[in-house]
Short mmCIF file of C-alpha atoms and ligand atoms in Angstrom, two decimals:
data_model
loop_
_atom_site.label_atom_id
_atom_site.label_comp_id
_atom_site.label_asym_id
_atom_site.label_seq_id
_atom_site.Cartn_x
_atom_site.Cartn_y
_atom_site.Cartn_z
CA MET A 29 18.36 115.07 10.67
CA ARG A 30 18.80 116.51 14.13
CA VAL A 31 15.56 117.23 16.11
CA VAL A 32 15.87 120.16 18.44
CA ALA A 33 12.96 119.73 20.91
CA LEU A 34 11.45 122.80 22.18
CA ASP A 35 9.20 122.87 25.36
CA TYR A 36 6.82 125.54 24.19
CA PRO A 37 6.34 127.76 21.07
CA ALA A 38 8.51 130.58 22.31
CA ASP A 39 11.08 128.49 24.11
CA PHE A 40 14.07 130.79 23.46
CA GLU A 41 16.41 128.88 25.92
CA GLY A 42 15.65 125.57 24.17
CA TRP A 43 16.24 127.09 20.73
CA ARG A 44 19.48 128.83 21.95
CA ARG A 45 20.91 125.56 23.33
CA GLY A 46 19.87 123.48 20.32
CA ALA A 47 20.95 125.98 17.69
CA ARG A 48 24.25 126.64 19.42
CA GLN A 49 25.14 122.99 19.63
CA ALA A 50 24.01 122.31 15.98
CA LEU A 51 26.14 125.20 14.83
CA MET A 52 29.14 124.12 16.79
CA ASP A 53 28.66 120.60 15.27
CA GLY A 54 28.66 122.17 11.80
CA LEU A 55 25.14 121.29 10.93
CA LEU A 56 23.42 123.09 8.00
CA LEU A 57 19.93 124.41 8.19
CA GLU A 58 18.64 121.45 6.32
CA ASP A 59 20.06 119.07 8.74
CA ILE A 60 17.94 120.37 11.69
CA GLU A 61 14.34 120.31 12.61
CA PHE A 62 13.04 122.48 15.48
CA ARG A 63 10.09 120.80 16.96
CA VAL A 64 7.85 122.21 19.69
CA LYS A 65 6.57 119.59 22.08
CA GLY A 66 3.22 118.12 20.90
CA ASP A 67 3.61 119.26 17.33
CA ALA A 68 3.79 116.74 14.54
CA PRO A 69 7.04 116.34 12.62
CA THR A 70 7.43 118.78 9.68
CA LEU A 71 7.52 117.18 6.34
CA PHE A 72 10.45 118.86 4.49
CA MET A 73 10.62 118.93 0.72
CA HIS A 74 13.90 117.58 -0.55
CA GLN A 75 16.33 120.35 -0.39
CA GLU A 76 19.63 121.04 -2.16
CA ARG A 77 22.42 120.42 0.35
CA GLY A 78 25.09 122.99 0.58
CA PRO A 79 28.67 122.21 1.35
CA PRO A 80 29.24 120.86 4.88
CA GLN A 81 30.13 123.50 7.47
CA ALA A 82 33.22 123.49 9.58
CA ALA A 83 32.51 122.73 13.27
CA GLN A 84 33.00 125.79 15.40
CA THR A 85 34.46 126.02 18.88
CA THR A 86 32.98 129.27 19.92
CA LEU A 87 29.94 131.36 18.75
CA ARG A 88 29.96 135.09 18.98
CA VAL A 89 26.99 137.32 18.32
CA PRO A 90 26.51 141.12 18.53
CA LYS A 91 24.88 142.08 21.85
CA GLU A 92 21.52 143.11 20.13
CA PHE A 93 21.11 139.54 18.80
CA PRO A 94 19.78 137.79 21.89
CA GLN A 95 17.11 140.57 22.45
CA LEU A 96 16.09 140.50 18.83
CA ALA A 97 15.78 136.70 18.85
CA LYS A 98 13.97 136.61 22.10
CA ARG A 99 11.29 138.80 20.47
CA ALA A 100 11.22 137.26 17.16
CA ILE A 101 10.83 133.74 18.46
CA CYS A 102 7.46 134.79 19.95
CA HIS A 103 6.03 135.21 16.44
CA CYS A 104 3.51 132.61 15.26
CA ASP A 105 5.43 132.23 11.82
CA PRO A 106 6.40 128.52 11.83
CA GLU A 107 9.68 129.59 10.00
CA ARG A 108 10.90 131.69 12.92
CA PHE A 109 13.29 129.06 14.44
CA ARG A 110 14.92 128.30 11.02
CA LEU A 111 15.26 132.04 10.20
CA LEU A 112 16.97 132.68 13.48
CA TYR A 113 19.27 129.70 12.93
CA ALA A 114 20.20 131.12 9.43
CA LEU A 115 20.79 134.55 11.03
CA LEU A 116 22.96 133.04 13.74
CA GLU A 117 24.95 131.12 11.14
CA ARG A 118 25.62 134.24 9.03
CA LEU A 119 26.45 136.30 12.00
CA GLN A 120 29.55 134.14 12.55
CA GLY A 121 31.08 135.53 9.31
CA GLU A 122 29.26 138.87 8.98
CA ARG A 123 29.72 140.72 12.19
CA ALA A 124 27.85 143.93 11.08
CA LEU A 125 24.95 142.02 9.51
CA LEU A 126 22.36 143.26 11.93
CA GLY A 127 23.06 146.81 11.01
CA ASN A 128 22.05 146.09 7.41
CA ARG A 129 18.35 146.41 7.47
CA ALA A 130 18.17 146.11 3.59
CA ASP A 131 19.36 142.43 4.01
CA PRO A 132 16.21 140.29 3.42
CA LEU A 133 16.92 138.00 6.30
CA VAL A 134 17.67 140.77 8.76
CA HIS A 135 14.63 142.64 7.51
CA ARG A 136 12.31 139.62 7.93
CA VAL A 137 13.42 138.88 11.49
CA ASN A 138 13.05 142.52 12.42
CA VAL A 139 9.50 142.52 11.02
CA LEU A 140 8.74 139.46 13.23
CA ALA A 141 10.27 141.24 16.33
CA LYS A 142 8.28 144.33 15.52
CA GLU A 143 4.99 142.46 15.23
CA VAL A 144 5.68 140.79 18.46
CA GLY A 145 6.37 144.10 20.04
CA ARG A 146 2.93 145.33 18.91
CA ASP A 147 1.25 142.18 20.26
CA LYS A 148 2.95 142.72 23.71
CA HIS A 149 1.76 146.34 23.64
CA LYS A 150 -1.91 145.07 23.00
CA MET A 151 -1.48 142.62 25.90
CA THR A 152 -0.35 145.13 28.27
CA ALA A 153 -3.28 147.35 27.34
CA PHE A 154 -6.08 144.84 27.21
CA VAL A 155 -5.42 142.22 29.91
CA ARG A 156 -8.15 142.51 32.55
CA PHE A 157 -7.76 140.65 35.88
CA ARG A 158 -10.82 139.35 37.74
CA LEU A 159 -10.83 138.23 41.44
CA VAL A 160 -11.16 134.49 42.12
CA GLU A 161 -14.04 134.43 44.51
CA GLY A 162 -13.03 133.25 47.90
CA SER A 163 -9.26 132.95 47.03
CA GLN A 164 -6.88 133.29 49.95
CA PRO A 165 -4.64 135.19 49.50
CA GLU A 166 -6.70 137.03 46.91
CA HIS A 167 -5.82 135.76 43.45
CA TYR A 168 -6.68 137.41 40.28
CA VAL A 169 -6.86 135.82 36.83
CA ALA A 170 -7.10 137.05 33.29
CA TRP A 171 -7.89 135.39 30.02
CA PHE A 172 -6.15 136.67 26.88
CA GLU A 173 -5.75 135.58 23.32
CA PRO A 174 -2.57 137.03 21.91
CA SER A 175 -1.97 136.92 18.12
CA HIS A 176 1.50 135.54 18.82
CA TYR A 177 3.24 133.52 21.48
CA THR A 178 3.89 136.60 23.46
CA LEU A 179 3.02 135.55 27.09
CA ASP A 180 6.58 134.79 28.32
CA TYR A 181 7.79 138.14 26.78
CA THR A 182 5.14 140.22 28.32
CA ALA A 183 4.61 138.52 31.76
CA PRO A 184 7.55 140.49 33.32
CA PHE A 185 5.73 143.65 32.48
CA PHE A 186 2.76 142.47 34.62
CA MET A 187 5.03 141.42 37.37
CA ARG A 188 6.42 144.83 37.61
CA ARG A 189 3.00 146.60 37.29
CA PHE A 190 1.22 144.29 39.82
CA THR A 191 4.10 143.30 42.05
CA GLY A 192 1.87 143.21 45.11
CA MET A 193 -0.82 141.03 43.58
CA HIS A 194 -1.06 137.30 43.14
CA TRP A 195 -2.13 136.67 39.60
CA SER A 196 -2.38 134.29 36.61
CA ILE A 197 -2.78 135.10 32.94
CA PHE A 198 -4.20 132.23 30.85
CA THR A 199 -3.79 132.04 27.07
CA PRO A 200 -4.78 129.18 24.80
CA TYR A 201 -1.16 127.90 24.62
CA ARG A 202 0.41 128.70 28.02
CA SER A 203 -0.26 130.41 31.34
CA ALA A 204 1.84 132.66 33.59
CA HIS A 205 1.62 132.90 37.42
CA TRP A 206 2.91 135.35 39.78
CA ASP A 207 2.82 134.68 43.65
CA GLY A 208 4.43 137.91 44.74
CA ALA A 209 7.86 136.35 44.67
CA VAL A 210 8.17 133.90 41.76
CA LEU A 211 7.05 134.11 38.14
CA SER A 212 6.24 130.68 36.80
CA PHE A 213 4.65 129.28 33.52
CA GLY A 214 2.33 126.42 32.92
CA ALA A 215 -0.01 124.79 30.49
CA GLY A 216 -2.54 126.78 28.45
CA ALA A 217 -6.21 126.82 29.40
CA SER A 218 -9.57 127.94 28.12
CA LYS A 219 -11.66 130.94 28.90
CA GLN A 220 -13.82 128.80 31.29
CA ASP A 221 -10.88 128.77 33.61
CA VAL A 222 -11.44 132.39 34.34
CA PRO A 223 -14.23 133.39 36.82
CA GLU A 224 -17.20 135.02 35.20
CA ASP A 225 -18.86 137.14 37.78
CA ASP A 226 -16.75 139.22 40.06
CA LYS A 227 -16.41 142.46 42.05
CA LEU A 228 -13.38 143.53 40.09
CA GLU A 229 -15.44 144.10 36.90
CA ASP A 230 -17.53 146.59 38.62
CA TYR A 231 -14.58 148.12 40.24
CA TRP A 232 -12.86 148.28 36.86
CA ARG A 233 -15.99 149.86 35.26
CA THR A 234 -16.08 152.48 37.95
CA TYR A 235 -12.46 153.20 37.58
CA TYR A 236 -12.65 153.40 33.73
CA ALA A 237 -15.56 155.72 33.86
CA HIS A 238 -13.52 157.87 36.29
CA ILE A 239 -10.47 158.03 34.28
CA PHE A 240 -12.26 158.27 30.90
CA ASN A 241 -10.94 161.31 29.13
CA PRO A 242 -13.63 162.55 26.73
CA ALA A 243 -11.25 164.92 25.07
CA ARG A 244 -9.26 162.09 23.89
CA VAL A 245 -12.05 159.95 22.38
CA LYS A 246 -11.23 159.15 18.82
CA LEU A 247 -13.36 156.07 18.08
CA LYS A 248 -11.72 155.14 14.77
CA ALA A 249 -8.21 155.17 16.46
CA MET A 250 -9.64 153.30 19.34
CA GLN A 251 -10.95 150.58 17.15
CA ALA A 252 -7.65 150.40 15.31
CA GLU A 253 -5.74 149.98 18.49
CA MET A 254 -8.32 147.82 20.12
CA PRO A 255 -9.39 145.37 17.54
CA LYS A 256 -12.96 143.91 18.19
CA LYS A 257 -11.51 140.52 19.17
CA TYR A 258 -10.31 142.04 22.37
CA TRP A 259 -13.54 143.84 23.21
CA LYS A 260 -15.31 140.84 24.60
CA ASN A 261 -12.79 140.56 27.54
CA LEU A 262 -13.09 144.20 28.35
CA PRO A 263 -15.67 145.03 30.99
CA GLU A 264 -15.52 148.68 30.08
CA ALA A 265 -16.29 148.16 26.36
CA GLY A 266 -19.92 148.52 26.99
CA LEU A 267 -19.30 151.80 28.61
CA ILE A 268 -17.57 153.50 25.85
CA GLN A 269 -20.70 154.47 23.78
CA THR A 270 -22.54 155.96 26.73
CA LEU A 271 -19.47 157.87 27.91
CA THR A 272 -18.81 159.10 24.46
CA HIS A 273 -22.46 160.52 24.22
CA GLU A 274 -21.88 162.36 27.42
CA SER A 275 -18.48 163.52 26.41
CA GLU A 276 -19.20 167.15 25.62
CA ALA A 277 -20.56 168.00 28.94
CA ARG A 278 -17.85 165.93 30.74
CA THR A 279 -15.00 167.80 28.73
CA ARG A 280 -16.47 171.12 29.98
CA THR A 281 -16.61 169.81 33.62
CA MET A 282 -13.03 168.46 33.25
CA LEU A 283 -11.72 171.70 32.03
CA ALA A 284 -13.34 173.49 34.93
CA ASN A 285 -11.84 171.21 37.62
CA ALA A 286 -8.35 171.58 38.84
CA PRO A 287 -6.00 168.72 38.04
CA THR A 288 -5.60 165.94 40.59
CA LEU A 289 -2.21 165.35 42.10
CA PRO A 290 -0.98 161.81 41.32
CA VAL A 291 0.26 159.55 44.13
CA VAL A 292 3.93 158.84 44.48
CA ARG A 293 4.62 155.45 42.88
CA GLU A 294 7.32 152.97 43.69
CA ALA A 295 10.26 152.43 41.40
CA ALA A 296 9.79 148.95 40.36
CA ALA A 297 12.90 146.92 39.39
CA PRO A 298 13.19 145.72 35.84
CA ALA A 299 12.07 142.17 35.26
CA GLU A 300 15.46 140.97 34.00
CA MET A 301 17.64 142.56 36.64
CA PRO A 302 21.15 143.25 35.25
CA GLU A 303 23.83 141.80 37.40
CA ASN A 304 26.21 144.63 37.85
CA MET A 305 24.18 147.30 39.43
CA THR A 306 26.94 148.66 41.65
CA SER A 307 28.31 151.09 39.04
CA LEU A 308 27.21 153.57 36.57
CA HIS A 309 28.73 151.35 33.93
CA GLY A 310 26.46 148.56 35.08
CA VAL A 311 23.45 150.92 34.91
CA ARG A 312 24.44 151.89 31.27
CA GLN A 313 24.66 148.18 30.33
CA GLY A 314 21.41 147.39 32.10
CA LEU A 315 19.60 150.32 30.34
CA GLU A 316 20.77 148.95 26.88
CA GLN A 317 18.65 145.90 27.65
CA CYS A 318 15.73 147.67 29.20
CA GLU A 319 12.25 146.94 27.73
CA ALA A 320 10.29 148.08 30.67
CA CYS A 321 7.90 150.13 28.42
CA GLU A 322 7.21 150.39 24.73
CA LEU A 323 9.37 153.39 24.09
CA CYS A 324 12.45 151.19 23.61
CA HIS A 325 10.91 149.90 20.27
CA GLY A 326 10.64 153.07 18.61
CA ALA A 327 13.87 154.76 19.72
CA THR A 328 17.21 154.49 17.96
CA GLN A 329 18.94 153.82 21.23
CA VAL A 330 18.79 154.38 24.99
CA VAL A 331 20.29 157.67 26.35
CA PRO A 332 21.88 157.11 29.63
CA GLY A 333 23.09 159.88 31.97
CA GLU A 334 26.63 161.20 31.63
CA GLY A 335 29.02 163.25 33.65
CA LEU A 336 30.83 162.99 36.81
CA GLY A 337 30.24 159.88 38.70
CA ARG A 338 30.24 161.68 42.03
CA ALA A 339 29.00 165.08 41.02
CA ALA A 340 27.54 167.30 43.62
CA ILE A 341 24.83 168.51 41.24
CA MET A 342 22.65 166.31 39.07
CA LEU A 343 20.46 167.68 36.42
CA VAL A 344 17.46 165.69 35.39
CA GLY A 345 15.68 166.55 32.15
CA GLU A 346 12.53 165.01 30.70
CA GLN A 347 13.55 162.54 27.97
CA PRO A 348 16.01 162.56 24.99
CA GLY A 349 15.04 164.60 22.04
CA ASP A 350 15.43 163.77 18.32
CA GLN A 351 19.27 164.69 18.36
CA GLU A 352 19.90 162.96 21.64
CA ASP A 353 18.31 159.89 20.33
CA LEU A 354 20.61 159.80 17.30
CA GLU A 355 23.74 160.59 19.34
CA GLY A 356 23.03 158.64 22.47
CA ARG A 357 23.88 161.57 24.85
CA PRO A 358 21.61 163.85 26.81
CA PHE A 359 21.05 167.52 25.99
CA VAL A 360 23.08 167.80 22.84
CA GLY A 361 20.29 169.34 20.62
CA PRO A 362 18.65 172.77 20.63
CA ALA A 363 17.58 172.39 24.40
CA GLY A 364 21.16 171.44 25.11
CA ASP A 365 22.38 174.70 23.69
CA VAL A 366 20.10 176.61 25.90
CA LEU A 367 21.12 174.54 28.83
CA SER A 368 24.89 175.22 28.05
CA ARG A 369 24.35 178.92 27.96
CA ALA A 370 22.55 179.01 31.20
CA LEU A 371 25.24 176.84 32.88
CA GLN A 372 27.85 179.21 31.63
CA GLU A 373 26.01 182.22 33.09
CA ALA A 374 25.62 180.42 36.35
CA GLY A 375 29.27 179.76 36.57
CA LEU A 376 28.84 175.96 36.23
CA GLU A 377 30.84 173.66 33.94
CA ARG A 378 28.83 170.88 32.20
CA GLY A 379 31.68 168.53 32.73
CA GLY A 380 31.36 168.95 36.53
CA LEU A 381 27.78 167.80 36.66
CA TYR A 382 25.91 164.57 36.16
CA ILE A 383 23.18 165.05 33.52
CA THR A 384 20.42 162.54 32.92
CA ASN A 385 16.73 162.27 32.00
CA ALA A 386 13.62 161.01 33.83
CA VAL A 387 12.81 158.79 30.73
CA LYS A 388 15.71 157.30 28.83
CA HIS A 389 14.11 156.68 25.44
CA PHE A 390 12.81 159.21 22.92
CA LYS A 391 9.08 159.28 22.61
CA TYR A 392 7.77 160.80 19.41
CA THR A 393 5.17 160.71 16.78
CA MET A 394 5.85 160.86 13.02
CA ARG A 395 4.73 164.02 11.20
CA GLY A 396 5.70 163.31 7.51
CA LYS A 397 9.38 162.53 7.76
CA ARG A 398 9.79 164.46 11.05
CA ARG A 399 9.81 162.86 14.63
CA LEU A 400 7.86 165.16 16.82
CA HIS A 401 8.52 165.01 20.60
CA GLN A 402 5.71 163.55 22.64
CA ARG A 403 5.49 163.99 26.39
CA PRO A 404 6.02 160.72 28.23
CA GLU A 405 3.06 159.21 30.21
CA MET A 406 3.09 158.52 33.81
CA ALA A 407 3.45 154.77 33.17
CA GLU A 408 6.53 155.44 31.13
CA ILE A 409 7.99 157.69 33.93
CA ASP A 410 7.17 155.01 36.37
CA ALA A 411 8.81 152.34 34.20
CA CYS A 412 12.08 154.37 33.98
CA ARG A 413 12.14 155.63 37.68
CA TRP A 414 13.99 152.62 38.79
CA TRP A 415 17.08 153.62 36.68
CA LEU A 416 16.97 157.23 37.91
CA MET A 417 17.04 155.88 41.46
CA GLN A 418 20.04 153.83 40.67
CA GLU A 419 21.76 156.78 39.26
CA ILE A 420 20.98 158.95 42.26
CA SER A 421 22.12 156.33 44.73
CA LEU A 422 25.38 155.80 42.83
CA VAL A 423 26.21 159.55 42.18
CA LYS A 424 24.92 160.64 45.53
CA PRO A 425 24.45 164.32 44.50
CA LEU A 426 23.95 166.97 47.07
CA VAL A 427 21.42 168.85 44.88
CA ILE A 428 19.31 167.71 42.01
CA VAL A 429 17.93 170.14 39.55
CA ALA A 430 14.66 169.00 38.12
CA LEU A 431 14.31 170.60 34.63
CA GLY A 432 10.72 170.80 33.93
CA ALA A 433 7.50 169.06 35.13
CA THR A 434 8.34 165.46 34.08
CA ALA A 435 11.58 165.52 36.10
CA HIS A 436 9.77 166.98 39.02
CA ARG A 437 7.11 164.37 38.77
CA ALA A 438 9.68 161.49 38.51
CA LEU A 439 11.37 162.62 41.61
CA THR A 440 8.44 163.62 43.81
CA GLY A 441 5.28 162.03 42.28
CA GLN A 442 3.66 165.37 42.02
CA SER A 443 2.64 167.57 39.07
CA PRO A 444 4.16 170.98 39.73
CA ILE A 445 3.44 174.48 38.57
CA ILE A 446 6.94 175.30 37.83
CA SER A 447 6.73 178.99 38.57
CA LYS A 448 5.65 178.01 42.25
CA ALA A 449 7.81 174.79 42.61
CA ARG A 450 11.08 176.62 41.65
CA LEU A 451 10.65 179.06 44.66
CA GLY A 452 13.14 177.52 46.92
CA LEU A 453 14.87 174.15 47.63
CA ALA A 454 13.01 171.20 48.76
CA ALA A 455 14.27 168.14 50.77
CA LEU A 456 13.95 164.87 48.86
CA GLU A 457 13.39 161.72 50.99
CA LEU A 458 16.34 160.18 49.08
CA GLY A 459 18.78 162.70 50.56
CA PRO A 460 19.67 165.32 48.13
CA GLN A 461 17.93 168.80 47.96
CA LEU A 462 15.72 169.49 45.04
CA GLN A 463 15.59 172.64 43.00
CA THR A 464 12.94 172.78 40.26
CA SER A 465 13.23 174.95 37.33
CA TYR A 466 12.17 175.58 33.79
CA HIS A 467 12.95 173.10 31.16
CA PRO A 468 15.30 174.58 28.38
CA SER A 469 12.73 173.50 25.78
CA ALA A 470 9.98 175.50 27.58
CA ILE A 471 12.22 178.44 27.10
CA LEU A 472 12.53 177.83 23.43
CA ARG A 473 8.67 177.56 23.24
CA ALA A 474 8.15 180.84 25.12
CA ARG A 475 5.41 183.04 23.60
CA ASP A 476 7.79 185.88 22.90
CA GLU A 477 11.21 187.20 23.46
CA ALA A 478 10.43 188.90 26.75
CA GLU A 479 8.97 185.68 28.27
CA GLY A 480 11.90 183.66 26.96
CA THR A 481 14.47 186.09 28.45
CA SER A 482 12.75 186.09 31.79
CA MET A 483 12.51 182.37 31.92
CA PHE A 484 16.06 182.00 30.93
CA ALA A 485 17.08 184.35 33.79
CA MET A 486 15.05 182.18 36.31
CA LEU A 487 16.79 179.04 35.02
CA VAL A 488 20.14 180.69 35.53
CA ASP A 489 19.11 181.79 39.06
CA ASP A 490 17.99 178.29 39.90
CA LEU A 491 21.19 176.85 38.76
CA ARG A 492 23.05 179.39 40.97
CA THR A 493 20.83 178.39 43.88
CA ALA A 494 21.78 174.79 43.28
CA SER A 495 25.46 175.63 43.01
CA SER A 496 25.58 177.45 46.24
CA ALA A 497 23.57 174.74 48.14
CA ALA A 498 26.05 172.25 46.83
CA GLY A 499 28.84 174.39 48.12
CA SER A 500 32.37 174.31 46.84
CA SER A 501 33.27 170.91 48.38
CA GLN A 502 32.38 169.04 45.34
CA PRO A 503 33.66 165.39 45.69
CA VAL A 504 34.83 164.24 42.21
CA ARG A 505 35.87 160.78 41.84
CA GLN A 506 34.65 159.09 38.68
CA ARG A 507 33.70 160.45 35.30
CA VAL A 508 31.16 158.84 33.04
CA SER A 509 31.02 160.14 29.42
CA GLY A 510 28.55 159.42 26.80
CA ALA A 511 30.85 157.15 24.88
CA HIS A 512 33.27 155.75 27.48
CA VAL A 513 32.50 154.64 31.00
CA LEU A 514 35.16 154.30 33.60
N1 URA B 624 15.22 167.43 26.48
C1 URA B 624 15.50 166.72 27.54
O1 URA B 624 14.68 166.70 28.59
N2 URA B 624 16.52 165.99 27.69
C2 URA B 624 17.33 165.96 26.69
O2 URA B 624 18.32 165.17 26.87
C3 URA B 624 17.13 166.65 25.53
C4 URA B 624 16.05 167.44 25.46
#
């Protein structure tokens, strides 16, 4: 029996090294025990031994496997290490296995990964930091009890979200620490390690009361999303009932007030920075690994930008739709048809542009069997902004056309009224000029034909404005297509 020692319950690197070596040595599943430091040895029942395996010299796995395994290994199911080993073993002979969701092993590992994804989501929503009194530099700590071993997988999210803060998150099995530069992990702790009284709680309550949106209160849904076990760590939980009682009056006030302009946010780099960020090809590869927000879990695939690598004009849409999500290319569905007609009228060729989206994964909600588009939240736009900035700095367009409010927001941090924002070019700090216009989907949703025709004419006008601002000296060097990247 070979014992593969793992440092902690979600030690993917330890598992990878041990599993790789065991498989290369031709060991069968029943010849290995994965044992987490501090755990008692497992008592295996006698198992039938299969035929010995041939030792392997190289192991090959599809590129989705490491991501899937990294997630599934965080599950609290004690069988997870062995399931992953069995999967790794079968992948050597069955290259397309991961695509077969009906296979019981593939299905089970995907279920583990999905449940971990949900646990991560809960952690990102319910972790509350408290200031350590007298800490210098100021240090914030949080206590959280995840349902799985999700800390390592989720900590990079907090690193991106709170880059400027020094913080620690303690869980019963492990802790994560960020000092503004390095993310490190240590032993688990208990709730007593987190300070009780603090200014931050008051601050958080004030903030929560301020952002509380009474129009969105659905107590049943909140309780489903926010199980009671998390409530005790949430300083705002006590406020919810009071705020709900006041909600009718507050809804009226909210509607009467003009919307506030959000502040421009920084484009934070993804936690696991892809290596080759000097080409659009590298950006595409990096995007395939991106898990900076939850949208990656529901989408079929990421939809990167496509077009001329040095296009003078870049079009930025909102996010892929249903069709784009299935095809992996931007603007290939109904909105793409409207866009193609507008481009043609404006005398622009789609192939001469670079077309991308502010958010690169499809966000939707299920209605029966249909996937209905949902507008991305600011946090999702923020999470994806870094990629958009990479695309801009590589393509170096002279003019960017923001199609709709989300694209405008991603580029400027401001919520526009499109009819006003489109009146003229603006200068972006990044260099290119900005022309804002209507999103093709807004044209499809126009109240009547007259409104649709008029919006379409404005979109054509705006594309013409962009075209003349870009001039005829359009440097063309590199083409990036949906399927093949040069
Ligand atoms: N809407 C967008 O904003 N982008 C697409 O790619 C498709 C529809």
